[in-house]
């Protein structure tokens, strides 16, 4: 398994956590997003979207972190990333997508550069912080309301939603977004 | 089955197509996004994210369109939304997520309003068109490279990726984004 990776990419971080939970060893090859290496022909051949992560596994080159997590779940036994019950699976996937579709895309480096180009560095910082905070508030409400929540996003074992939440919290801290008052999220972070 | 819906929401449109493919009848209740009804307490009780779609099914209230499609796939036989092979499933999911995570979130009404507030109506239009066009180019490259593509995103039957692509193409047309030169996408649209 070869992971095309960048240390600060939270989508790559999701896959690193999942590989760790599954107990799979892998080689990491860094694609330097700050230096623009993701726009190189070599990387576009791996992933036409020009994003990380991409993963070489079973003779395939897979992209999109949540699709990679689903593939790991379907092809590798061991620690489950999804529960067995369809209703619980839907909850875990909804939490993961609430982060991957609603929070993370607006904090993408390319998007932030565009906002800065349009309205300046201050607007970029506000944009990013507001979006992360509002998104985490929604995730907190989803966790609070769920009958399935435990020490982790679902129950007592970390899974797909935790793989998605933890990198987002790293990002929140990096950008100075306080989430101390979001009790369920803090509990997951401490677990 | 009750779908909390808005006619112009492309995330809701994904679920409507999937329900249609599965041959499931449902009642649609409109949540008027333009009038702001998604911020009402009644809707937030359904979905703390304040988004559509939300679906009442099997005594559950589910959110996030792709999580809903996975639930329909796991709980309802009939027309498959995902193929059986894990590598093909990963491809269909990656295509779906390339649209749901990279194109759609930046065209969300709330995000577009924010861009307009920062930099004006012209900047909003350019932002939206550039993002949709660049995203569709990446999806075209993913389809082109795949050994699995057929008349539809994967093979000869519409599935999850088609449920995600078709609403995005409606949106592209609505905002004046030309995709006539993207041959694989046009072929899927015609099918």
Coordinates of C-alpha atoms in Angstrom, one line a residue:
Chain A
X1 CA 0.0 0.0 0.0
X2 CA 1.4 3.4 -1.1
X3 CA -0.3 6.5 0.2
X4 CA 0.2 9.7 -1.8
X5 CA 0.0 12.1 1.1
X6 CA 0.6 15.5 2.5
X7 CA 1.1 16.0 6.2
X8 CA -1.3 18.9 6.5
X9 CA -4.0 17.6 4.3
X10 CA -6.9 16.6 6.5
X11 CA -8.4 14.3 3.8
X12 CA -5.0 12.4 3.8
X13 CA -5.1 12.4 7.6
X14 CA -8.5 10.6 7.5
X15 CA -6.9 7.8 5.5
X16 CA -3.9 7.6 7.8
X17 CA -6.1 7.1 10.8
X18 CA -8.2 4.5 9.0
X19 CA -5.1 2.5 7.9
X20 CA -3.9 2.7 11.6
X21 CA -7.2 1.4 12.9
X22 CA -7.1 -1.4 10.4
X23 CA -3.5 -2.2 11.4
X24 CA -2.3 -1.9 7.8
X25 CA 1.3 -0.8 7.1
X26 CA 1.9 1.5 4.2
X27 CA 4.5 3.6 2.5
X28 CA 3.8 7.4 2.4
X29 CA 5.0 9.5 -0.5
X30 CA 4.6 13.2 0.1
X31 CA 2.9 15.4 -2.5
X32 CA 3.9 19.0 -1.5
X33 CA 0.7 21.0 -1.8
X34 CA 2.4 24.2 -0.9
X35 CA 5.0 23.8 -3.6
X36 CA 2.2 22.9 -6.1
X37 CA 3.4 19.3 -6.7
X38 CA -0.3 18.2 -6.9
X39 CA -0.6 20.0 -10.3
X40 CA 2.3 18.0 -11.7
X41 CA 1.6 15.6 -14.6
X42 CA 2.9 12.7 -12.4
X43 CA 0.3 13.4 -9.7
X44 CA -2.5 14.2 -12.2
X45 CA -1.9 10.7 -13.7
X46 CA -2.7 9.3 -10.2
X47 CA -5.6 11.7 -9.6
X48 CA -7.1 13.8 -12.3
X49 CA -8.6 16.0 -9.5
X50 CA -5.1 17.0 -8.5
X51 CA -5.9 16.3 -4.9
X52 CA -4.4 14.1 -2.1
X53 CA -4.9 11.5 -0.9
X54 CA -4.5 8.9 -3.7
X55 CA -3.7 5.3 -2.6
X56 CA -2.2 2.4 -4.5
X57 CA -3.7 -0.8 -3.2
X58 CA -4.5 -4.2 -4.7
X59 CA -3.2 -2.9 -8.1
X60 CA -5.7 0.0 -8.0
X61 CA -5.2 3.7 -7.7
X62 CA -8.1 5.0 -5.6
X63 CA -9.0 8.6 -4.8
X64 CA -11.4 10.5 -2.5
X65 CA -10.8 9.8 1.2
X66 CA -14.3 8.5 2.1
X67 CA -14.4 6.2 -0.9
X68 CA -11.0 4.9 0.2
X69 CA -12.3 4.3 3.7
X70 CA -15.3 2.4 2.3
X71 CA -12.9 0.3 0.2
X72 CA -10.7 -0.5 3.2
X73 CA -13.9 -1.5 5.1
X74 CA -15.1 -3.8 2.3
X75 CA -11.7 -5.4 1.5
X76 CA -9.9 -5.5 4.9
X77 CA -11.2 -7.3 8.0
X78 CA -10.2 -6.2 11.4
X79 CA -11.3 -3.1 13.2
X80 CA -14.7 -2.0 11.6
X81 CA -14.9 1.5 10.4
X82 CA -18.7 1.2 10.0
X83 CA -21.2 -0.6 12.4
X84 CA -23.3 -3.5 11.1
X85 CA -26.7 -1.9 11.5
X86 CA -27.9 0.1 8.4
X87 CA -29.5 2.9 10.5
X88 CA -26.2 3.3 12.5
X89 CA -24.2 3.1 9.2
X90 CA -26.3 6.0 7.8
X91 CA -25.6 8.0 10.9
X92 CA -21.9 7.5 10.7
X93 CA -21.9 8.3 7.0
X94 CA -24.0 11.5 7.6
X95 CA -21.6 12.7 10.2
X96 CA -18.6 12.0 7.9
X97 CA -20.3 13.8 5.0
X98 CA -21.3 16.7 7.1
X99 CA -17.6 17.3 7.6
X100 CA -16.3 16.2 4.2
X101 CA -19.0 18.1 2.2
X102 CA -19.9 21.1 4.4
X103 CA -16.8 22.1 6.4
X104 CA -13.7 20.9 4.7
X105 CA -14.3 22.0 1.1
X106 CA -14.6 25.7 2.1
X107 CA -11.2 25.4 4.0
X108 CA -9.4 23.9 1.0
X109 CA -6.2 25.9 0.3
X110 CA -7.2 26.8 -3.2
X111 CA -10.6 28.1 -2.0
X112 CA -9.0 30.2 0.8
X113 CA -6.5 31.7 -1.7
X114 CA -9.4 32.6 -4.0
X115 CA -11.3 34.3 -1.1
X116 CA -8.1 36.2 -0.2
X117 CA -7.7 37.3 -3.8
X118 CA -11.3 38.6 -3.8
X119 CA -11.5 40.3 -0.4
X120 CA -8.1 40.2 1.4
X121 CA -6.4 38.2 4.2
X122 CA -8.8 39.3 6.9
X123 CA -11.9 38.2 5.0
X124 CA -10.1 34.8 4.3
X125 CA -9.5 34.3 8.0
X126 CA -13.1 35.2 9.0
X127 CA -14.5 33.1 6.2
X128 CA -12.6 30.1 7.3
X129 CA -13.2 30.4 11.1
X130 CA -17.0 31.1 10.6
X131 CA -17.4 28.1 8.4
X132 CA -15.5 25.7 10.6
X133 CA -17.4 26.9 13.7
X134 CA -20.8 26.7 12.2
X135 CA -20.1 23.3 10.7
X136 CA -18.9 21.9 14.1
X137 CA -22.0 23.3 15.8
X138 CA -24.1 21.3 13.4
X139 CA -22.0 18.1 14.0
X140 CA -22.3 18.7 17.7
X141 CA -26.1 18.8 17.4
X142 CA -26.1 15.6 15.3
X143 CA -24.0 13.9 18.0
X144 CA -26.2 15.2 20.8
X145 CA -29.4 14.1 19.3
X146 CA -28.3 10.6 18.3
X147 CA -29.2 7.7 20.5
X148 CA -26.0 6.0 19.1
X149 CA -23.3 8.3 20.5
X150 CA -20.9 7.0 23.0
X151 CA -17.3 7.8 23.8
X152 CA -16.8 8.1 20.1
X153 CA -19.0 9.4 17.3
X154 CA -20.9 6.2 17.4
X155 CA -20.6 3.9 20.4
X156 CA -17.4 2.9 22.1
X157 CA -15.1 2.3 19.1
X158 CA -13.6 4.8 16.7
X159 CA -14.9 4.5 13.1
X160 CA -15.3 6.5 9.9
X161 CA -16.9 9.5 11.5
X162 CA -14.0 9.8 14.0
X163 CA -11.5 9.4 11.1
X164 CA -13.2 12.5 9.6
X165 CA -13.7 14.5 12.8
X166 CA -10.2 14.3 14.3
X167 CA -8.5 15.9 11.3
X168 CA -11.2 18.6 11.2
X169 CA -10.5 19.4 14.9
X170 CA -6.8 19.7 14.1
X171 CA -7.7 22.2 11.5
X172 CA -10.0 24.1 13.8
X173 CA -7.3 24.4 16.4
X174 CA -4.8 25.5 13.7
X175 CA -7.1 28.3 12.6
X176 CA -8.0 29.4 16.1
X177 CA -11.6 28.1 16.2
X178 CA -12.6 27.4 19.8
X179 CA -14.8 24.3 20.3
X180 CA -14.4 23.9 24.1
X181 CA -18.2 24.5 24.6
X182 CA -19.1 21.7 22.2
X183 CA -19.2 18.9 24.8
X184 CA -19.8 15.9 22.6
X185 CA -17.1 16.8 20.2
X186 CA -14.6 17.5 23.1
X187 CA -15.5 14.1 24.5
X188 CA -14.7 12.4 21.2
X189 CA -11.4 14.4 20.9
X190 CA -10.4 13.2 24.4
X191 CA -11.2 9.6 23.7
Chain B
X1 CA -41.3 7.6 2.9
X2 CA -41.4 11.3 3.3
X3 CA -38.8 13.5 1.5
X4 CA -38.1 17.0 2.9
X5 CA -37.2 18.5 -0.4
X6 CA -36.6 21.6 -2.4
X7 CA -37.1 21.5 -6.2
X8 CA -33.9 23.3 -7.0
X9 CA -31.7 21.6 -4.4
X10 CA -29.4 19.3 -6.3
X11 CA -28.7 17.2 -3.2
X12 CA -32.5 16.6 -3.0
X13 CA -32.5 15.8 -6.7
X14 CA -29.9 13.1 -6.2
X15 CA -32.3 11.3 -3.7
X16 CA -35.3 11.8 -6.0
X17 CA -33.5 10.1 -8.8
X18 CA -32.4 7.2 -6.5
X19 CA -35.9 6.7 -5.2
X20 CA -37.1 6.6 -8.8
X21 CA -34.5 4.1 -9.8
X22 CA -35.4 1.9 -6.8
X23 CA -39.1 2.2 -7.8
X24 CA -40.0 3.6 -4.3
X25 CA -43.0 5.9 -3.9
X26 CA -42.6 8.8 -1.5
X27 CA -44.4 12.0 -0.4
X28 CA -42.5 15.2 -1.0
X29 CA -42.7 18.1 1.5
X30 CA -41.1 21.3 0.2
X31 CA -38.7 23.2 2.4
X32 CA -38.4 26.6 0.8
X33 CA -34.7 27.5 0.8
X34 CA -35.3 30.9 -0.8
X35 CA -37.8 31.8 1.9
X36 CA -35.4 30.5 4.6
X37 CA -37.7 27.8 5.8
X38 CA -34.6 25.5 6.3
X39 CA -33.6 27.7 9.3
X40 CA -37.0 27.1 11.0
X41 CA -37.1 25.1 14.3
X42 CA -39.3 22.5 12.6
X43 CA -36.7 21.8 10.0
X44 CA -33.7 22.0 12.3
X45 CA -35.4 19.3 14.4
X46 CA -35.2 17.1 11.3
X47 CA -31.7 18.2 10.3
X48 CA -29.5 20.2 12.7
X49 CA -27.4 21.2 9.6
X50 CA -30.5 23.1 8.3
X51 CA -30.1 21.5 4.9
X52 CA -32.2 19.5 2.5
X53 CA -32.8 16.7 1.9
X54 CA -33.9 14.9 5.0
X55 CA -35.9 11.7 4.6
X56 CA -38.2 9.9 6.9
X57 CA -37.9 6.2 6.3
X58 CA -38.3 3.1 8.4
X59 CA -39.0 5.3 11.5
X60 CA -35.7 7.1 11.0
X61 CA -34.9 10.6 9.9
X62 CA -31.8 10.5 7.7
X63 CA -29.8 13.3 6.3
X64 CA -26.9 13.8 3.8
X65 CA -27.8 12.7 0.3
X66 CA -25.0 10.2 -0.2
X67 CA -25.6 8.6 3.2
X68 CA -29.3 8.3 2.2
X69 CA -28.4 6.6 -1.1
X70 CA -26.2 4.1 0.7
X71 CA -29.0 3.4 3.1
X72 CA -31.5 2.9 0.2
X73 CA -28.9 0.5 -1.3
X74 CA -28.5 -1.5 1.9
X75 CA -32.2 -1.6 2.8
X76 CA -34.0 -1.8 -0.6
X77 CA -33.5 -4.5 -3.2
X78 CA -34.2 -3.7 -6.9
X79 CA -32.1 -1.6 -9.2
X80 CA -28.6 -1.5 -7.7
X81 CA -27.1 2.0 -7.1
X82 CA -23.6 0.4 -6.6
X83 CA -22.0 -2.4 -8.4
X84 CA -20.9 -5.6 -6.6
X85 CA -17.2 -5.4 -7.1
X86 CA -15.3 -3.4 -4.5
X87 CA -12.9 -1.7 -7.0
X88 CA -15.9 -0.6 -9.1
X89 CA -17.8 0.5 -5.9
X90 CA -14.7 2.7 -5.0
X91 CA -14.8 4.3 -8.5
X92 CA -18.5 5.1 -8.3
X93 CA -18.1 6.5 -4.8
X94 CA -15.1 8.6 -5.9
X95 CA -17.0 10.1 -8.8
X96 CA -20.0 10.9 -6.5
X97 CA -17.7 12.5 -3.9
X98 CA -15.8 14.4 -6.5
X99 CA -19.1 16.2 -7.2
X100 CA -20.6 16.2 -3.7
X101 CA -17.3 17.4 -2.0
X102 CA -15.5 19.4 -4.7
X103 CA -18.2 21.0 -6.9
X104 CA -21.4 21.3 -5.1
X105 CA -20.3 22.8 -1.7
X106 CA -18.9 25.9 -3.5
X107 CA -22.2 26.5 -5.3
X108 CA -24.3 26.3 -2.2
X109 CA -26.7 29.3 -2.0
X110 CA -25.3 30.4 1.4
X111 CA -21.7 30.3 0.0
X112 CA -22.6 32.2 -3.1
X113 CA -24.3 34.9 -1.0
X114 CA -21.2 35.2 1.1
X115 CA -19.0 35.6 -2.0
X116 CA -21.4 38.2 -3.4
X117 CA -21.2 40.1 0.0
X118 CA -17.4 40.1 -0.1
X119 CA -16.8 40.9 -3.8
X120 CA -20.1 41.6 -5.7
X121 CA -22.4 39.9 -8.1
X122 CA -19.9 39.6 -10.9
X123 CA -17.4 37.8 -8.6
X124 CA -20.1 35.5 -7.5
X125 CA -21.0 34.5 -11.0
X126 CA -17.3 34.0 -12.0
X127 CA -16.6 32.0 -8.8
X128 CA -19.5 29.7 -9.5
X129 CA -18.9 29.1 -13.2
X130 CA -15.1 28.5 -12.7
X131 CA -15.6 26.1 -10.0
X132 CA -18.3 24.0 -11.8
X133 CA -16.3 24.0 -15.0
X134 CA -13.0 22.9 -13.3
X135 CA -14.9 20.3 -11.3
X136 CA -16.6 18.8 -14.3
X137 CA -13.2 18.7 -16.2
X138 CA -11.9 16.5 -13.4
X139 CA -14.9 14.3 -13.5
X140 CA -14.5 13.9 -17.3
X141 CA -10.9 12.8 -16.8
X142 CA -11.9 10.3 -14.1
X143 CA -14.6 8.9 -16.5
X144 CA -12.2 8.9 -19.5
X145 CA -9.5 7.0 -17.7
X146 CA -11.7 4.4 -16.1
X147 CA -11.9 1.0 -17.7
X148 CA -15.4 0.7 -16.1
X149 CA -17.2 3.5 -18.0
X150 CA -20.0 2.7 -20.3
X151 CA -23.1 4.5 -21.4
X152 CA -23.4 5.6 -17.8
X153 CA -20.8 6.6 -15.2
X154 CA -20.2 2.9 -14.7
X155 CA -21.3 0.4 -17.2
X156 CA -24.7 0.2 -18.8
X157 CA -26.9 1.0 -15.8
X158 CA -27.4 4.3 -13.9
X159 CA -26.2 4.3 -10.3
X160 CA -25.0 6.5 -7.5
X161 CA -22.6 8.5 -9.6
X162 CA -25.3 9.2 -12.2
X163 CA -27.7 10.3 -9.4
X164 CA -25.0 12.8 -8.4
X165 CA -23.9 13.9 -11.8
X166 CA -27.3 14.7 -13.4
X167 CA -28.3 17.3 -10.8
X168 CA -24.8 18.9 -11.2
X169 CA -25.3 19.2 -14.9
X170 CA -28.7 20.8 -14.4
X171 CA -26.9 23.3 -12.2
X172 CA -24.1 23.8 -14.8
X173 CA -26.7 24.6 -17.5
X174 CA -28.6 26.9 -15.1
X175 CA -25.4 28.9 -14.5
X176 CA -24.3 29.0 -18.1
X177 CA -21.4 26.6 -17.8
X178 CA -20.8 24.9 -21.2
X179 CA -19.8 21.2 -21.1
X180 CA -20.4 20.3 -24.8
X181 CA -16.7 19.5 -25.2
X182 CA -16.7 17.0 -22.3
X183 CA -17.6 13.9 -24.3
X184 CA -18.0 11.3 -21.6
X185 CA -20.2 13.6 -19.5
X186 CA -22.4 14.4 -22.5
X187 CA -22.8 10.7 -23.3
X188 CA -24.0 10.1 -19.8
X189 CA -26.3 13.1 -19.9
X190 CA -27.9 11.7 -23.2
X191 CA -28.3 8.2 -21.7

